[in-house]
Amino acid sequence: MYELEEKSYLYFLIVIPILTLLFLYVQFWKRKKQKEFGDLELIKKLSPEKSIFKPILKIAVVLLALTCLIIGLVNPKIGTKLETVKREGIDIIFAIDVSKSMLAEDVAPNRLEKSKQIVSQIINQLGNDRIGIIAYSGSAFPVLPITTDYSIAKMFLQGMNPGIVSSQGTSIDEAIELASTYIDKKDKTNKLLIILSDGEDHSDNAESAAEEAKKLGLKIITVGIGTENGGPIPLKRNGVVESFQRDQDNDVVNTKRNSEVLKAIGKLTKGGYVDGNSTKAVLDYVKNALDNIEKTEFESTQMADFQSQFQWFLGFGFFLLFLDIFFLEKRTKWVKKMNLFNEKE
């Protein structure tokens, strides 16, 4: 099995067909000009040592060298086997509010993007912990089950938007209940739920859901996103604001952060509340919380012995470029004897 570390460099392979077409065009153009200025047979007699085969060989070597260099930049890795690795950590579940109020831009770039930035930064500072992701608004939706693959988690994280959950609102209770289903009673790994929300338009069952989660041993940290003064909810098309969300009376909706319900949930489960407008404050708070939670040993399956192979491709690519220096466009004796392309008179 294999993996490609820097797949974006594969786009450079487009230069290979471009150079091939350019070479063919130049050969066609040269032949056309030769016909205009003289007889081709006479030109061959005037330059008997000029080879038709050598230019093709040179361009083939250069193109192969460039292909090797590009693949070297991609850095293919080869894994030899799957093995079960024992790790120590906890299970962290991120519940992200994706309701329309999270599009308010009272924090930059907006509340939802701020939440995703915070989660991404938290993931960056994790070590052996497993993570899962939940999206919620009027209902809760499992985005990612518990996993140790942080890169996959970030990919799913970036795709989160208000459209992935149809019903609107802020049902924190459903998010907590869904997070509780991530808990396997046979699994002794400690669990932490981190809720990121503006806390607005929440249901009245949030605290009772938190109480039930506490009985399962689920500690909850709540992160409040947004400001007390609030802001309007922009309605955009192609990134341009066309209008703002309005209520039944046609007044522009001003959405404000409701910290009280978030503080109550955090206090109830002894996880705590932190102001999410400061990314550093959240990272420090979560780091301190993780340091005080006992790590549990668990098993995870992963590809072992992944070895980088870039050096072989880079080495062969540079070797071909060096070799190309010695390929002159004159005929070679042994090639001449083979009479490739009918070069003999």
XYZ file of C-alpha atoms in Angstrom:
345
model
C 0.000 0.000 0.000
C 1.085 3.558 -0.571
C 0.176 7.184 0.066
C 1.085 10.462 -1.628
C 2.197 13.112 0.839
C 2.002 16.257 -1.361
C -0.665 15.509 -3.987
C -0.878 19.157 -5.108
C 2.429 18.763 -6.993
C 0.738 16.270 -9.339
C -0.754 19.268 -11.166
C 2.740 20.017 -12.485
C 2.478 16.890 -14.651
C 0.438 19.006 -17.081
C 3.776 20.378 -18.390
C 4.625 16.944 -19.850
C 1.927 16.883 -22.586
C 2.457 20.629 -23.154
C 6.188 20.123 -23.821
C 5.428 17.102 -26.008
C 3.034 19.105 -28.174
C 5.508 21.994 -28.295
C 8.278 19.628 -29.459
C 6.056 18.148 -32.200
C 5.074 21.647 -33.332
C 8.715 22.745 -33.529
C 9.626 19.642 -35.564
C 6.726 20.286 -37.931
C 7.709 23.960 -38.260
C 11.378 23.121 -38.966
C 10.428 20.579 -41.624
C 8.064 23.074 -43.237
C 10.764 25.778 -43.362
C 13.287 23.320 -44.795
C 10.887 22.534 -47.633
C 10.514 26.259 -48.333
C 14.252 26.881 -48.613
C 15.451 23.749 -50.365
C 15.121 20.105 -51.278
C 14.993 17.808 -48.204
C 17.242 15.188 -49.787
C 19.816 17.858 -50.607
C 19.674 19.175 -47.029
C 20.326 15.640 -45.737
C 23.407 15.389 -47.946
C 24.684 18.761 -46.702
C 24.358 17.594 -43.056
C 25.081 13.834 -43.181
C 25.876 13.565 -39.462
C 22.569 15.068 -38.278
C 20.395 12.444 -36.603
C 16.611 12.198 -36.699
C 16.604 9.815 -33.738
C 18.695 11.924 -31.296
C 16.260 14.858 -30.867
C 13.478 12.368 -30.059
C 15.733 10.605 -27.572
C 16.718 13.901 -25.924
C 13.123 15.112 -25.467
C 12.078 11.673 -24.160
C 14.891 11.737 -21.583
C 14.032 15.294 -20.489
C 10.316 14.488 -20.147
C 11.072 11.346 -18.152
C 13.433 13.339 -15.916
C 10.780 16.005 -15.274
C 8.216 13.298 -14.480
C 10.587 11.741 -11.944
C 11.317 15.121 -10.317
C 7.609 15.912 -9.985
C 6.863 12.497 -8.468
C 9.787 13.088 -6.109
C 8.150 16.348 -4.943
C 4.885 14.436 -4.349
C 6.884 12.111 -2.042
C 5.193 8.728 -2.475
C 5.334 6.576 0.640
C 5.060 2.813 0.731
C 3.627 0.996 3.741
C 4.341 -2.652 4.222
C 1.714 -3.829 6.686
C -1.153 -2.982 8.984
C -0.463 -3.287 12.670
C -2.351 -2.626 15.890
C -0.749 0.080 17.980
C -1.425 0.682 21.644
C -1.846 4.352 22.491
C -2.755 6.380 25.565
C -5.232 9.216 25.358
C -8.879 10.187 25.648
C -11.827 10.478 23.268
C -12.664 14.078 22.353
C -15.974 14.849 20.635
C -16.456 18.253 19.028
C -20.070 19.444 18.725
C -20.237 22.471 16.417
C -23.288 24.697 16.128
C -24.106 25.153 12.423
C -27.324 27.149 12.811
C -27.788 30.279 10.677
C -26.988 32.537 13.631
C -23.427 31.178 13.431
C -23.016 33.094 10.140
C -23.071 36.403 12.032
C -19.836 38.325 11.551
C -19.526 39.943 14.967
C -16.338 37.851 15.228
C -14.090 37.475 12.186
C -14.575 35.945 9.708
C -17.852 34.697 11.207
C -18.918 32.586 14.178
C -18.908 29.279 12.300
C -15.521 29.806 10.659
C -14.136 30.916 14.024
C -15.418 27.670 15.559
C -13.780 25.599 12.827
C -10.498 27.465 13.289
C -10.555 26.748 17.022
C -11.273 23.038 16.495
C -8.483 22.800 13.919
C -6.034 24.450 16.344
C -7.062 22.094 19.147
C -6.512 19.102 16.854
C -3.037 20.448 16.006
C -1.970 20.254 19.643
C -3.324 16.752 20.293
C -1.073 13.731 20.527
C -2.587 10.264 20.830
C -6.205 11.200 21.490
C -9.116 10.006 19.366
C -11.597 12.552 18.027
C -15.138 12.683 16.656
C -17.242 15.510 15.195
C -20.949 16.356 15.511
C -22.866 19.119 13.715
C -26.087 20.414 15.163
C -28.716 23.124 14.841
C -32.397 22.105 15.165
C -31.167 18.505 15.264
C -27.810 16.775 15.603
C -25.899 14.989 12.853
C -22.812 12.717 13.229
C -20.154 14.124 10.890
C -17.268 11.863 11.908
C -17.117 8.817 14.204
C -14.299 8.373 16.696
C -11.003 8.193 14.806
C -7.272 8.798 15.143
C -6.997 10.177 11.599
C -6.619 13.914 12.195
C -6.234 14.771 8.492
C -9.614 13.194 7.679
C -11.140 15.060 10.622
C -9.889 18.402 9.267
C -11.242 17.593 5.811
C -14.728 16.901 7.188
C -14.445 19.951 9.435
C -13.892 22.328 6.515
C -17.006 21.029 4.755
C -19.347 21.931 7.623
C -21.970 24.593 6.903
C -25.596 25.377 7.884
C -26.857 23.357 4.932
C -25.772 19.974 6.322
C -28.561 20.048 8.952
C -31.999 20.842 7.559
C -33.847 21.956 10.701
C -32.898 25.275 12.267
C -32.536 26.199 15.931
C -29.880 25.364 18.524
C -30.703 21.974 20.036
C -27.741 21.593 22.357
C -29.606 18.780 24.108
C -29.660 16.696 20.913
C -25.948 17.292 20.410
C -25.248 16.067 23.944
C -27.507 13.040 23.490
C -25.794 12.142 20.213
C -22.371 12.542 21.836
C -23.513 10.146 24.559
C -24.041 7.466 21.903
C -20.328 7.703 21.111
C -19.696 6.218 24.554
C -19.197 2.470 24.751
C -19.693 1.301 28.340
C -17.196 -1.504 27.741
C -14.618 1.069 26.626
C -12.971 2.617 29.681
C -11.457 5.500 27.720
C -12.323 8.890 29.253
C -14.571 11.101 27.126
C -14.636 14.872 26.681
C -17.302 16.799 24.761
C -16.396 20.287 23.517
C -19.431 22.311 22.423
C -18.881 25.403 20.279
C -21.955 27.592 19.987
C -23.420 31.063 20.375
C -26.015 29.493 22.709
C -28.875 31.401 21.098
C -32.355 29.937 20.495
C -31.561 26.852 22.536
C -34.088 24.316 23.776
C -35.007 23.982 27.454
C -33.716 20.413 27.713
C -30.001 21.205 27.475
C -29.294 20.998 31.201
C -31.232 17.769 31.686
C -29.309 16.225 28.762
C -26.067 17.390 30.382
C -27.149 15.771 33.643
C -27.642 12.430 31.872
C -24.292 12.786 30.114
C -22.626 13.407 33.462
C -23.943 10.078 34.734
C -22.154 8.405 31.822
C -18.925 10.127 32.793
C -18.965 12.612 29.924
C -17.288 15.887 30.825
C -18.422 18.910 28.775
C -16.469 22.070 27.964
C -18.568 24.811 26.369
C -17.050 27.484 24.140
C -19.092 30.645 23.568
C -18.706 32.146 20.088
C -19.986 35.650 19.324
C -20.406 38.904 21.228
C -22.939 40.134 23.762
C -23.873 43.004 21.428
C -24.373 40.568 18.578
C -24.770 41.320 14.882
C -26.978 40.691 11.835
C -26.972 37.463 9.832
C -25.774 38.209 6.278
C -27.391 36.401 3.361
C -24.761 35.945 0.657
C -24.601 34.775 -2.932
C -21.184 33.982 -4.414
C -19.571 35.574 -1.368
C -21.422 38.900 -1.793
C -23.882 40.119 0.849
C -27.286 40.617 -0.768
C -29.370 41.241 2.370
C -29.719 40.326 6.033
C -31.931 37.806 7.833
C -35.263 39.369 8.842
C -37.987 38.320 11.266
C -41.768 38.112 10.696
C -42.067 41.883 11.166
C -39.449 42.419 8.431
C -36.944 43.750 10.952
C -33.282 42.792 10.618
C -32.475 40.017 13.112
C -29.716 40.867 15.591
C -28.295 37.636 16.988
C -26.496 37.780 20.341
C -24.407 35.238 22.191
C -26.217 33.581 25.101
C -23.446 32.580 27.488
C -25.663 31.666 30.424
C -26.901 28.315 29.107
C -23.372 27.393 28.001
C -21.951 28.275 31.419
C -24.658 26.206 33.139
C -23.851 23.117 31.038
C -20.114 23.463 31.617
C -20.559 23.940 35.360
C -22.958 21.015 35.673
C -20.509 18.516 34.173
C -17.447 20.152 35.780
C -15.942 20.871 32.384
C -16.307 24.638 32.450
C -16.954 27.488 30.048
C -14.498 29.573 28.038
C -14.936 32.659 25.843
C -14.326 31.482 22.282
C -13.566 34.929 20.873
C -9.960 34.424 21.998
C -8.466 31.371 20.292
C -5.466 31.390 22.622
C -7.715 31.380 25.691
C -9.581 28.337 24.379
C -6.390 26.461 23.501
C -4.882 27.137 26.931
C -8.118 26.130 28.686
C -8.481 22.881 26.704
C -4.791 22.016 27.139
C -5.090 22.478 30.897
C -8.248 20.350 30.953
C -6.576 17.563 28.959
C -3.567 17.596 31.291
C -5.928 16.931 34.215
C -7.830 14.059 32.589
C -6.431 10.572 33.095
C -5.254 8.996 29.858
C -6.427 5.481 29.032
C -4.714 2.887 26.874
C -6.568 1.888 23.717
C -5.760 0.139 20.476
C -5.806 1.604 16.972
C -5.002 0.027 13.615
C -2.695 1.921 11.309
C -0.271 1.410 8.448
C 3.209 0.737 9.742
C 6.617 1.192 8.164
C 5.664 3.949 5.725
C 8.882 4.831 3.949
C 9.449 7.949 1.841
C 10.527 7.117 -1.710
C 11.172 10.645 -3.031
C 14.962 10.237 -3.045
C 14.832 7.525 -5.731
C 12.756 9.651 -8.090
C 14.801 12.808 -7.509
C 18.062 10.893 -7.944
C 16.953 9.229 -11.175
C 15.531 12.525 -12.473
C 18.806 14.410 -11.929
C 20.750 11.484 -13.416
C 18.680 11.677 -16.612
C 19.190 15.450 -16.848
C 22.945 14.934 -16.423
C 22.876 12.154 -19.042
C 21.061 14.439 -21.480
C 24.126 16.704 -21.625
C 26.058 13.978 -23.466
C 23.337 13.341 -26.051
C 24.485 15.310 -29.108
C 22.301 15.579 -32.177
C 24.949 13.835 -34.315
C 24.478 10.262 -35.478
C 25.941 7.534 -33.280
C 27.794 4.732 -35.071
C 25.845 1.843 -33.541
C 22.547 3.651 -34.094
C 23.573 4.378 -37.663
C 24.154 0.659 -38.266
C 20.649 -0.103 -36.972
C 19.256 2.284 -39.660
C 16.499 3.664 -37.435
C 14.045 5.932 -39.300
C 15.654 4.866 -42.601
C 18.537 7.263 -42.143
C 20.869 5.447 -44.588
C 21.051 6.810 -48.054
